[in-house]
Short mmCIF file of C-alpha atoms in Angstrom, two decimals:
data_model
loop_
_atom_site.label_atom_id
_atom_site.label_comp_id
_atom_site.label_asym_id
_atom_site.label_seq_id
_atom_site.Cartn_x
_atom_site.Cartn_y
_atom_site.Cartn_z
CA MET A 1 30.92 79.85 -26.99
CA VAL A 2 33.37 77.61 -25.15
CA PHE A 3 31.31 78.11 -21.98
CA LEU A 4 28.08 77.02 -23.72
CA LEU A 5 29.78 73.93 -25.17
CA CYS A 6 31.02 72.81 -21.71
CA ALA A 7 27.55 73.28 -20.22
CA MET A 8 25.99 71.11 -22.90
CA VAL A 9 28.56 68.32 -22.27
CA MET A 10 27.79 68.36 -18.52
CA LEU A 11 24.02 68.19 -19.08
CA THR A 12 24.44 65.24 -21.44
CA ALA A 13 26.56 63.40 -18.86
CA CYS A 14 23.97 64.02 -16.15
CA SER A 15 21.18 62.66 -18.34
CA HIS A 16 23.15 59.44 -18.88
CA ILE A 17 23.73 59.04 -15.15
CA GLN A 18 20.02 59.56 -14.38
CA SER A 19 19.05 57.05 -17.07
CA ALA A 20 21.43 54.48 -15.60
CA LYS A 21 19.88 54.95 -12.14
CA VAL A 22 16.36 54.48 -13.49
CA GLN A 23 17.41 51.29 -15.28
CA GLU A 24 19.04 49.90 -12.14
CA THR A 25 15.92 50.59 -10.07
CA LYS A 26 13.69 48.89 -12.63
CA HIS A 27 15.96 45.86 -12.70
CA ASN A 28 15.77 45.52 -8.91
CA THR A 29 11.99 45.73 -8.77
CA GLU A 30 11.62 43.09 -11.47
CA SER A 31 14.18 40.73 -9.97
CA PRO A 32 12.94 37.30 -8.84
CA GLY A 33 11.91 36.80 -5.24
CA ASP A 34 10.22 39.14 -2.79
CA LEU A 35 10.67 42.90 -2.91
CA LEU A 36 14.14 44.00 -1.86
CA LEU A 37 14.99 46.66 0.66
CA PRO A 38 17.15 49.65 -0.31
CA GLU A 39 20.80 48.97 -1.10
CA ASP A 40 22.02 49.91 2.39
CA SER A 41 19.92 47.12 3.91
CA ALA A 42 22.31 44.43 2.62
CA GLY A 43 19.71 43.18 0.15
CA ILE A 44 17.72 41.28 2.80
CA PRO A 45 14.36 40.09 1.37
CA PHE A 46 11.42 41.86 2.96
CA PHE A 47 9.14 39.24 4.49
CA GLU A 48 5.61 39.98 3.34
CA PRO A 49 3.23 39.14 6.23
CA MET A 50 1.20 35.96 5.93
CA PRO A 51 -2.57 36.38 5.52
CA GLU A 52 -3.27 34.82 8.91
CA GLU A 53 -0.79 37.07 10.75
CA ASP A 54 -1.44 40.53 12.13
CA VAL A 55 2.21 41.41 12.78
CA SER A 56 5.00 41.71 10.22
CA PRO A 57 8.71 42.21 10.74
CA ASP A 58 9.93 45.79 10.60
CA PRO A 59 11.56 46.32 7.17
CA ALA A 60 13.58 49.18 8.59
CA VAL A 61 15.56 46.87 10.84
CA ILE A 62 18.88 45.98 9.24
CA VAL A 63 19.88 42.40 10.12
CA ASP A 64 23.06 40.52 9.30
CA LYS A 65 21.95 37.62 7.09
CA THR A 66 24.11 34.96 8.75
CA THR A 67 23.51 35.87 12.39
CA ALA A 68 20.08 37.49 12.41
CA GLY A 69 19.12 38.09 16.02
CA THR A 70 21.18 35.08 17.18
CA PRO A 71 22.51 35.36 20.74
CA ASP A 72 26.29 35.79 20.74
CA LYS A 73 26.98 32.64 22.73
CA ILE A 74 25.47 30.30 20.12
CA LYS A 75 26.83 31.85 16.93
CA ASP A 76 28.76 29.33 14.83
CA GLU A 77 28.50 26.67 17.57
CA THR A 78 25.24 24.84 16.91
CA VAL A 79 25.49 21.75 14.71
CA TYR A 80 22.70 21.22 12.16
CA THR A 81 22.20 18.36 9.72
CA ILE A 82 20.72 20.64 7.06
CA ALA A 83 22.37 23.74 5.62
CA PHE A 84 20.67 27.12 5.98
CA GLU A 85 21.44 30.73 6.82
CA ASN A 86 19.42 32.77 9.22
CA ASN A 87 17.47 35.68 7.70
CA ALA A 88 14.71 38.13 8.52
CA ARG A 89 11.92 35.69 7.69
CA ILE A 90 13.29 33.09 10.12
CA GLU A 91 14.02 35.75 12.71
CA TYR A 92 10.41 36.92 12.57
CA TRP A 93 9.20 33.49 13.72
CA ILE A 94 11.96 33.20 16.30
CA LYS A 95 10.62 36.42 17.85
CA ARG A 96 7.07 35.06 17.74
CA TYR A 97 7.99 31.71 19.32
CA THR A 98 10.10 33.35 22.02
CA GLY A 99 7.71 36.25 22.49
CA LYS A 100 3.92 36.20 22.66
CA ASN A 101 3.69 32.51 21.64
CA LYS A 102 6.45 31.37 24.00
CA GLY A 103 4.20 29.40 26.39
CA TYR A 104 2.47 27.48 23.62
CA PHE A 105 5.76 26.78 21.85
CA ALA A 106 7.39 25.49 25.04
CA LYS A 107 4.51 23.07 25.70
CA SER A 108 4.58 21.84 22.10
CA LEU A 109 8.35 21.37 22.20
CA TYR A 110 8.16 19.40 25.47
CA ARG A 111 5.50 17.10 23.98
CA PHE A 112 7.45 16.74 20.73
CA ASN A 113 10.65 15.84 22.60
CA MET A 114 8.88 12.74 23.92
CA VAL A 115 8.70 11.28 20.43
CA ARG A 116 11.68 12.98 18.76
CA PRO A 117 14.29 10.27 19.57
CA VAL A 118 12.20 7.59 17.85
CA MET A 119 11.68 9.85 14.82
CA GLU A 120 15.37 10.71 14.53
CA GLU A 121 16.34 7.04 14.64
CA ILE A 122 13.88 6.20 11.86
CA PHE A 123 14.99 9.16 9.71
CA GLU A 124 18.60 8.03 10.01
CA GLU A 125 17.57 4.59 8.70
CA TYR A 126 16.24 6.28 5.56
CA SER A 127 19.21 8.69 5.26
CA VAL A 128 16.97 11.70 5.92
CA PRO A 129 18.69 14.49 7.89
CA ALA A 130 17.69 14.12 11.53
CA ASP A 131 16.77 17.81 11.77
CA MET A 132 13.91 17.24 9.34
CA VAL A 133 11.93 15.63 12.19
CA TYR A 134 11.17 19.17 13.39
CA LEU A 135 8.68 19.40 10.53
CA CYS A 136 6.47 17.30 12.81
CA LEU A 137 6.65 20.04 15.45
CA ILE A 138 5.18 22.47 12.91
CA GLU A 139 2.70 19.94 11.51
CA SER A 140 1.12 18.61 14.70
CA GLY A 141 3.08 19.78 17.74
CA GLY A 142 3.94 16.11 18.32
CA MET A 143 0.27 15.18 18.92
CA PRO A 144 -0.92 11.85 17.46
CA ASN A 145 -4.57 12.93 17.47
CA ALA A 146 -4.07 16.28 15.74
CA VAL A 147 -6.60 16.85 12.93
CA SER A 148 -6.43 19.78 10.52
CA HIS A 149 -9.41 21.66 9.09
CA ALA A 150 -8.91 19.71 5.84
CA GLY A 151 -8.91 16.31 7.56
CA ALA A 152 -5.14 15.68 7.66
CA THR A 153 -4.45 13.59 10.75
CA GLY A 154 -1.71 12.31 13.01
CA TYR A 155 1.88 13.17 13.82
CA TRP A 156 2.70 13.92 10.19
CA GLN A 157 -0.71 15.20 9.06
CA PHE A 158 -1.32 12.78 6.22
CA MET A 159 -4.48 12.95 4.17
CA PRO A 160 -6.17 9.51 3.84
CA GLN A 161 -5.22 9.00 0.19
CA THR A 162 -1.54 9.80 0.78
CA ALA A 163 -1.49 7.65 3.91
CA ARG A 164 -2.81 4.61 2.04
CA HIS A 165 -0.30 5.23 -0.76
CA TYR A 166 2.42 4.74 1.86
CA ASN A 167 0.75 1.58 3.24
CA LEU A 168 -0.84 3.13 6.31
CA LYS A 169 -4.17 1.59 7.27
CA VAL A 170 -7.02 4.06 7.63
CA ASP A 171 -10.44 2.58 8.31
CA ARG A 172 -13.15 2.64 10.94
CA TRP A 173 -11.09 0.53 13.37
CA ILE A 174 -7.54 1.76 13.00
CA ASP A 175 -5.80 4.92 11.80
CA GLU A 176 -2.07 4.31 11.46
CA ARG A 177 -1.47 8.00 10.80
CA ARG A 178 -1.56 8.19 14.60
CA ASN A 179 1.00 5.39 15.02
CA LEU A 180 4.39 6.93 15.82
CA GLU A 181 6.67 4.40 14.14
CA LYS A 182 4.56 3.58 11.09
CA SER A 183 3.62 7.18 10.28
CA THR A 184 7.22 8.36 10.73
CA ARG A 185 8.47 5.68 8.33
CA ALA A 186 5.86 6.85 5.84
CA ALA A 187 6.96 10.47 6.31
CA ALA A 188 10.63 9.49 5.80
CA ARG A 189 9.78 7.67 2.57
CA TYR A 190 7.71 10.61 1.35
CA LEU A 191 10.48 13.11 2.10
CA CYS A 192 13.01 10.87 0.31
CA HIS A 193 10.70 10.87 -2.69
CA LEU A 194 10.38 14.67 -2.63
CA HIS A 195 14.14 15.12 -2.25
CA SER A 196 14.72 12.88 -5.27
CA ILE A 197 12.57 15.30 -7.30
CA PHE A 198 13.87 18.66 -6.04
CA GLY A 199 17.39 17.82 -4.83
CA ASP A 200 17.02 20.17 -1.85
CA TRP A 201 15.70 19.35 1.62
CA LEU A 202 14.07 22.74 2.18
CA LEU A 203 12.25 22.51 -1.16
CA ALA A 204 11.25 18.96 -0.20
CA GLY A 205 9.84 20.37 3.06
CA ALA A 206 7.90 23.04 1.17
CA ALA A 207 6.52 20.35 -1.15
CA TYR A 208 5.51 18.30 1.91
CA ASN A 209 3.29 21.22 2.90
CA ALA A 210 2.05 22.44 -0.48
CA GLY A 211 2.22 19.22 -2.52
CA GLU A 212 4.88 18.30 -5.03
CA GLY A 213 2.63 19.48 -7.88
CA THR A 214 2.62 23.04 -6.54
CA ILE A 215 6.42 23.28 -6.33
CA CYS A 216 6.85 21.61 -9.74
CA ARG A 217 4.43 24.12 -11.26
CA ILE A 218 6.42 27.02 -9.77
CA GLN A 219 9.67 25.64 -11.16
CA ARG A 220 8.15 25.15 -14.61
CA ARG A 221 6.93 28.74 -14.71
CA HIS A 222 10.01 30.24 -13.05
CA ARG A 223 13.07 28.38 -14.29
CA HIS A 224 15.44 30.18 -11.92
CA VAL A 225 13.84 28.71 -8.78
CA ASP A 226 16.12 26.05 -7.32
CA SER A 227 15.82 26.88 -3.62
CA PHE A 228 12.97 27.69 -1.27
CA TRP A 229 14.10 31.29 -0.72
CA GLU A 230 13.56 32.10 -4.39
CA ILE A 231 9.83 31.38 -4.09
CA SER A 232 7.74 34.51 -3.52
CA SER A 233 4.10 35.47 -3.08
CA LYS A 234 4.09 36.66 -6.72
CA MET A 235 4.27 33.04 -7.83
CA HIS A 236 0.70 32.18 -6.74
CA VAL A 237 1.70 30.16 -3.70
CA ASN A 238 -0.32 30.45 -0.51
CA GLY A 239 0.94 32.23 2.57
CA GLU A 240 0.98 29.05 4.63
CA THR A 241 3.67 27.55 2.38
CA LEU A 242 5.74 30.76 2.39
CA ALA A 243 5.73 30.70 6.20
CA TYR A 244 6.21 26.93 6.53
CA ILE A 245 9.99 26.67 6.10
CA PRO A 246 10.75 29.85 8.13
CA LYS A 247 8.60 28.41 10.95
CA PHE A 248 10.41 25.09 10.70
CA LEU A 249 13.89 26.65 10.80
CA ALA A 250 12.90 29.01 13.61
CA ALA A 251 11.63 26.09 15.69
CA LEU A 252 14.78 24.11 14.90
CA SER A 253 17.05 27.01 15.91
CA ILE A 254 15.24 27.58 19.20
CA ALA A 255 15.04 23.88 20.07
CA LYS A 256 18.79 23.46 19.68
CA ASN A 257 19.52 26.58 21.74
CA MET A 258 16.79 26.66 24.38
CA ASP A 259 18.92 28.25 27.10
CA ALA A 260 20.07 31.05 24.84
CA TYR A 261 16.49 31.83 23.81
CA GLY A 262 15.07 31.58 27.33
CA ILE A 263 13.00 28.40 26.78
CA ASP A 264 12.91 26.50 30.07
CA ILE A 265 11.35 23.04 29.88
CA PRO A 266 12.28 19.88 31.81
CA PRO A 267 13.79 16.90 29.96
CA ALA A 268 10.94 14.99 28.32
CA PRO A 269 10.62 11.25 28.98
CA GLU A 270 10.47 9.08 25.87
CA ALA A 271 6.84 8.32 25.10
CA PHE A 272 7.28 4.53 24.96
CA ALA A 273 10.20 4.16 27.39
CA CYS A 274 8.10 2.27 29.95
CA SER A 275 6.19 0.00 27.58
CA GLU A 276 6.58 -3.26 25.71
CA LYS A 277 4.80 -5.05 22.90
CA THR A 278 2.69 -8.18 22.66
CA LYS A 279 0.94 -9.86 19.73
CA VAL A 280 -2.84 -10.08 19.88
CA ASN A 281 -4.47 -12.87 17.87
CA THR A 282 -8.11 -12.22 18.76
CA PHE A 283 -10.48 -9.29 19.00
CA THR A 284 -9.69 -7.47 22.26
CA TYR A 285 -11.01 -4.44 24.14
CA LEU A 286 -8.53 -1.95 25.56
CA ASP A 287 -10.48 -1.41 28.76
CA GLU A 288 -10.22 -5.15 29.51
CA ILE A 289 -6.44 -5.03 29.03
CA ALA A 290 -6.24 -1.87 31.11
CA GLY A 291 -8.18 -3.58 33.91
CA ILE A 292 -5.88 -6.57 34.20
CA THR A 293 -2.75 -4.39 34.09
CA GLY A 294 -4.04 -2.02 36.74
CA ARG A 295 -3.72 0.98 34.44
CA SER A 296 -6.31 3.44 33.19
CA LEU A 297 -7.94 3.17 29.80
CA TYR A 298 -6.55 6.63 29.04
CA SER A 299 -2.96 5.55 29.63
CA LEU A 300 -3.36 2.45 27.44
CA SER A 301 -5.01 4.54 24.71
CA ARG A 302 -2.03 6.92 24.76
CA LEU A 303 0.24 3.95 24.06
CA ASN A 304 -2.00 2.88 21.14
CA PRO A 305 -3.50 6.09 19.68
CA GLU A 306 -4.09 4.43 16.29
CA LEU A 307 -6.90 2.30 17.82
CA VAL A 308 -9.66 4.80 17.18
CA ARG A 309 -12.36 2.56 18.68
CA ARG A 310 -10.32 1.47 21.70
CA CYS A 311 -10.30 -2.14 20.55
CA THR A 312 -8.03 -4.18 18.30
CA PRO A 313 -9.05 -4.54 14.64
CA PRO A 314 -11.44 -7.47 14.12
CA GLY A 315 -10.00 -10.33 12.10
CA ASP A 316 -6.38 -9.18 12.57
CA LYS A 317 -4.57 -12.16 14.09
CA THR A 318 -1.17 -10.44 14.16
CA TYR A 319 -1.88 -7.05 15.68
CA VAL A 320 0.96 -5.79 17.89
CA LEU A 321 -0.35 -4.03 20.99
CA ARG A 322 1.79 -1.76 23.15
CA ILE A 323 1.26 -2.42 26.86
CA PRO A 324 2.80 -1.13 30.14
CA GLU A 325 6.25 -2.48 30.89
CA GLY A 326 6.23 -5.62 33.04
CA SER A 327 2.67 -6.65 32.14
CA LYS A 328 3.40 -8.94 29.17
CA LYS A 329 3.02 -12.23 31.08
CA THR A 330 -0.28 -11.15 32.62
CA VAL A 331 -1.69 -9.90 29.29
CA ASP A 332 -0.54 -12.97 27.35
CA ALA A 333 -2.16 -15.26 29.93
CA TYR A 334 -5.40 -13.30 29.64
CA LEU A 335 -5.35 -13.47 25.84
CA ARG A 336 -4.75 -17.22 25.89
CA GLY A 337 -7.81 -17.60 28.10
CA LEU A 338 -10.06 -15.79 25.66
CA ASP A 339 -12.05 -18.12 23.46
CA ASP A 340 -12.50 -16.74 19.99
CA PRO A 341 -16.21 -15.87 19.81
CA GLY A 342 -16.11 -15.81 16.03
CA VAL A 343 -18.51 -18.18 14.32
CA HIS A 344 -16.91 -19.98 11.37
CA TYR A 345 -19.30 -22.03 9.25
CA LEU A 346 -17.95 -25.00 7.35
CA THR A 347 -19.45 -28.04 5.65
CA HIS A 348 -19.13 -31.72 6.51
CA ARG A 349 -20.12 -34.67 4.35
CA VAL A 350 -21.58 -37.40 6.57
CA LYS A 351 -19.65 -40.66 6.65
CA ALA A 352 -20.54 -44.05 8.07
CA GLY A 353 -20.60 -43.92 11.89
CA ASP A 354 -21.00 -40.14 12.18
CA THR A 355 -23.34 -38.87 14.90
CA LEU A 356 -24.26 -35.38 16.01
CA TYR A 357 -22.45 -36.01 19.26
CA ASP A 358 -19.23 -36.97 17.47
CA LEU A 359 -19.46 -33.95 15.16
CA SER A 360 -20.08 -31.56 18.06
CA ARG A 361 -16.93 -32.82 19.81
CA ARG A 362 -14.85 -32.72 16.63
CA TYR A 363 -15.83 -29.17 15.69
CA ASN A 364 -16.06 -27.61 19.16
CA THR A 365 -19.77 -26.87 18.99
CA SER A 366 -23.01 -28.38 20.34
CA ILE A 367 -25.60 -30.87 19.18
CA THR A 368 -28.30 -28.20 19.58
CA CYS A 369 -26.43 -25.79 17.35
CA ILE A 370 -25.74 -28.30 14.57
CA ALA A 371 -29.34 -29.55 14.64
CA GLY A 372 -30.81 -26.04 14.67
CA THR A 373 -28.55 -24.83 11.85
CA ASN A 374 -29.57 -27.80 9.64
CA ARG A 375 -33.25 -27.78 10.71
CA MET A 376 -33.22 -31.32 12.05
CA LYS A 377 -34.03 -33.03 15.34
CA LYS A 378 -31.32 -33.66 17.94
CA ASP A 379 -31.84 -37.43 17.74
CA ALA A 380 -32.03 -37.58 13.96
CA VAL A 381 -30.19 -40.38 12.17
CA LEU A 382 -27.63 -38.97 9.75
CA SER A 383 -27.78 -40.11 6.13
CA ILE A 384 -24.43 -41.07 4.65
CA GLY A 385 -23.41 -38.54 1.99
CA ARG A 386 -25.53 -35.72 3.38
CA THR A 387 -23.77 -32.34 3.66
CA LEU A 388 -24.20 -30.57 7.00
CA VAL A 389 -23.43 -26.92 7.83
CA ILE A 390 -21.31 -26.83 10.99
CA PRO A 391 -21.02 -23.58 13.00
CA GLN A 392 -17.51 -24.03 14.39
CA GLY A 393 -16.04 -22.27 17.41
CA THR A 394 -19.27 -20.95 18.93
CA ARG A 395 -19.41 -20.37 22.68
CA PHE A 396 -22.37 -21.40 24.79
CA VAL A 397 -21.41 -19.90 28.15
CA ARG A 398 -22.39 -16.82 30.05
CA PRO A 399 -20.57 -13.68 28.94
CA ARG A 400 -17.27 -13.02 30.72
CA HIS A 401 -17.38 -9.24 30.44
CA ARG A 402 -19.74 -6.39 29.71
CA HIS A 403 -18.93 -6.28 25.98
CA THR A 404 -20.70 -9.55 25.17
CA TYR A 405 -24.29 -10.54 24.60
CA VAL A 406 -25.96 -13.96 24.79
CA VAL A 407 -28.38 -14.57 21.91
CA VAL A 408 -31.94 -15.49 22.91
CA ARG A 409 -34.71 -16.98 20.81
CA GLY A 410 -36.17 -14.45 18.39
CA ASP A 411 -33.00 -12.31 18.21
CA THR A 412 -31.65 -11.12 14.90
CA LEU A 413 -28.39 -9.33 14.31
CA ARG A 414 -30.29 -6.22 13.32
CA THR A 415 -32.30 -6.13 16.57
CA ILE A 416 -29.14 -6.77 18.59
CA ALA A 417 -27.34 -3.94 16.78
CA LEU A 418 -30.26 -1.56 17.34
CA HIS A 419 -30.52 -2.50 21.02
CA HIS A 420 -26.84 -1.81 21.65
CA LYS A 421 -26.75 1.23 19.31
CA VAL A 422 -23.94 -0.14 17.17
CA SER A 423 -23.49 -0.63 13.45
CA LEU A 424 -24.78 -3.88 11.97
CA ASP A 425 -21.67 -4.10 9.80
CA ASP A 426 -19.47 -3.66 12.86
CA LEU A 427 -21.35 -6.39 14.72
CA ILE A 428 -20.86 -8.82 11.84
CA GLU A 429 -17.18 -7.93 11.41
CA VAL A 430 -16.29 -8.12 15.10
CA ASN A 431 -17.78 -11.60 15.36
CA GLN A 432 -16.41 -12.78 12.02
CA LEU A 433 -19.84 -14.07 10.95
CA ARG A 434 -19.56 -15.68 7.53
CA ASP A 435 -23.33 -16.14 7.34
CA PRO A 436 -25.04 -13.38 9.39
CA GLY A 437 -28.38 -15.14 9.01
CA LEU A 438 -27.27 -18.13 11.05
CA ILE A 439 -27.22 -17.17 14.71
CA GLN A 440 -28.52 -19.46 17.42
CA PRO A 441 -29.83 -19.06 20.97
CA ASP A 442 -27.06 -19.19 23.62
CA MET A 443 -24.42 -17.95 21.18
CA VAL A 444 -22.19 -15.32 22.75
CA LEU A 445 -21.53 -12.29 20.56
CA ASN A 446 -18.97 -9.55 21.05
CA ILE A 447 -20.53 -6.09 21.03
CA PRO A 448 -18.24 -3.59 19.28
CA PRO A 449 -17.48 -0.24 20.90
CA GLY A 450 -19.27 2.72 19.42
CA ASN A 451 -17.46 5.23 17.27
CA LEU A 452 -15.57 7.63 19.54
CA SER A 453 -16.20 10.57 17.21
CA VAL A 454 -19.18 12.27 18.80
CA ARG A 455 -19.74 14.38 15.73
CA ALA A 456 -18.34 14.49 12.24
CA ASN A 457 -15.39 16.73 11.42
CA HIS A 458 -16.93 19.71 9.66
CA ILE A 459 -14.92 21.37 6.90
CA GLN A 460 -15.87 24.57 5.11
CA TYR A 461 -14.34 24.20 1.65
CA LYS A 462 -13.97 27.20 -0.65
CA VAL A 463 -14.52 26.28 -4.30
CA LYS A 464 -11.57 27.05 -6.60
CA ARG A 465 -11.40 27.50 -10.34
CA GLY A 466 -11.73 24.15 -12.09
CA ASP A 467 -13.35 22.38 -9.11
CA THR A 468 -16.21 19.95 -9.66
CA ILE A 469 -18.45 18.25 -7.13
CA TRP A 470 -17.00 14.90 -8.18
CA GLY A 471 -13.43 16.18 -7.75
CA ILE A 472 -14.20 17.64 -4.34
CA SER A 473 -15.85 14.39 -3.20
CA ARG A 474 -12.77 12.40 -4.33
CA ARG A 475 -10.46 14.79 -2.47
CA PHE A 476 -12.26 14.33 0.84
CA GLU A 477 -13.21 10.68 0.16
CA VAL A 478 -16.96 11.17 0.48
CA SER A 479 -19.72 10.52 -2.02
CA THR A 480 -20.95 13.12 -4.49
CA ARG A 481 -24.47 12.43 -3.29
CA ASP A 482 -23.49 13.36 0.27
CA VAL A 483 -21.82 16.60 -0.88
CA MET A 484 -24.99 17.55 -2.73
CA ARG A 485 -27.21 16.58 0.21
CA TRP A 486 -25.15 18.50 2.77
CA ASN A 487 -25.25 21.64 0.63
CA ARG A 488 -28.81 21.20 -0.74
CA LEU A 489 -27.60 21.10 -4.34
CA SER A 490 -29.73 19.75 -7.18
CA ASP A 491 -28.45 17.47 -9.93
CA THR A 492 -28.35 20.39 -12.36
CA CYS A 493 -26.83 22.93 -9.97
CA ASN A 494 -23.45 24.49 -10.83
CA ILE A 495 -20.76 25.56 -8.39
CA TYR A 496 -18.54 28.61 -8.88
CA PRO A 497 -15.17 29.81 -7.51
CA GLY A 498 -15.65 31.39 -4.10
CA ASP A 499 -18.67 29.24 -3.16
CA ALA A 500 -18.42 27.70 0.33
CA LEU A 501 -19.32 23.99 0.61
CA SER A 502 -19.85 22.08 3.85
CA ILE A 503 -18.02 18.74 4.04
CA TYR A 504 -18.47 16.29 6.92
CA GLN A 505 -15.88 13.59 7.60
#
């Protein structure tokens, strides 16, 4: 009897132990964050592979969280301006960047180092940790002309709407997302804004990639999330965002310890070290400036990548152009010698003693031009009180370079635009024509460069739940009519999640 009683006590104790183990396992699997490894793996989160990757880190490898894969000679020695601990997710990208992607990473890092000093100086002005500039290495590889599949452009990969919100000009003449200083200041302001919301620089970086709305939505639904590492794929966030911060920290770690990781690149010259600035107060072509400085158009374009048409913006009297060092006097002298070809029409009320000759001298034009504009003879007597239209500032000389055209009788702006295969609107804007209908023989017009984009940027957009054609058109800044035309959609046609739409920018 005593034996049976002892056996029953032991079985009851065993059942309680088993129940406790089951409860503990259930608690672990339902804990926030990614799936955890077994207890003997130090609780390191298992990095779920990103959709675009074909290799994932080995979950069986046990890594110390604070020194994951770090060479012994750099442990606890590298100084960072943001706080983070190495982990398996960062180590995975370190292995990628120092393994099969080593050549590409080294080239990108060398190019990025050309612009990094300028970026760090600007970030310090805005009290943004200097290490955050390495987000640019992940965004664009330090390339001003980088364009994503969604249309984000420049060093910091701004979409047009966000760029304009931070006072960057984006139009058919200039794209300041490609300007190093202006775009970096915009990125610093944006990161400051994100940090003010999330209070954490890594979360701010994740929001830079995914949008502040995405991270705010995650925090509303998962109240415990107050750091990037607590975000998991279960929270309906895309793989790109989950990989973004590990990529950034991996690149930062390697860049600060290149010798230890076997990255051998020469010191990069600063991109603008051998250049200076000059103010341009008239419409100017880059190839003309390149010619007088003895440099190539390519080298001058690299100094001014925001000039998407390789000319200064028409009508901008204060544009600052970056030119080769030592060429400022030559360029300024050339610019002073350029007559403004813009035609500015004004009115003049005839007074006693006025003649066409006097008016032509006063307004820097010709008798022929004033008479032709007002449909009168050259020797006509002017009536006191009559109002004349005066085309001021016209030039009646032979063109000085290949970008100009001398108007002949019978020309119209439309025929000139068609002949030179340029936009009529561009022709009017470049020449600052207040009344496009009033052009005269012997006028000299500037011919704008053509658009350098040989073909439109094609985007294949996958429709998501809640999308509308109007919403998609607003997102990519195109018209709804164009979206429907490109995809052969009727006015009554519906779109559904999963549909693929072609967008051309």
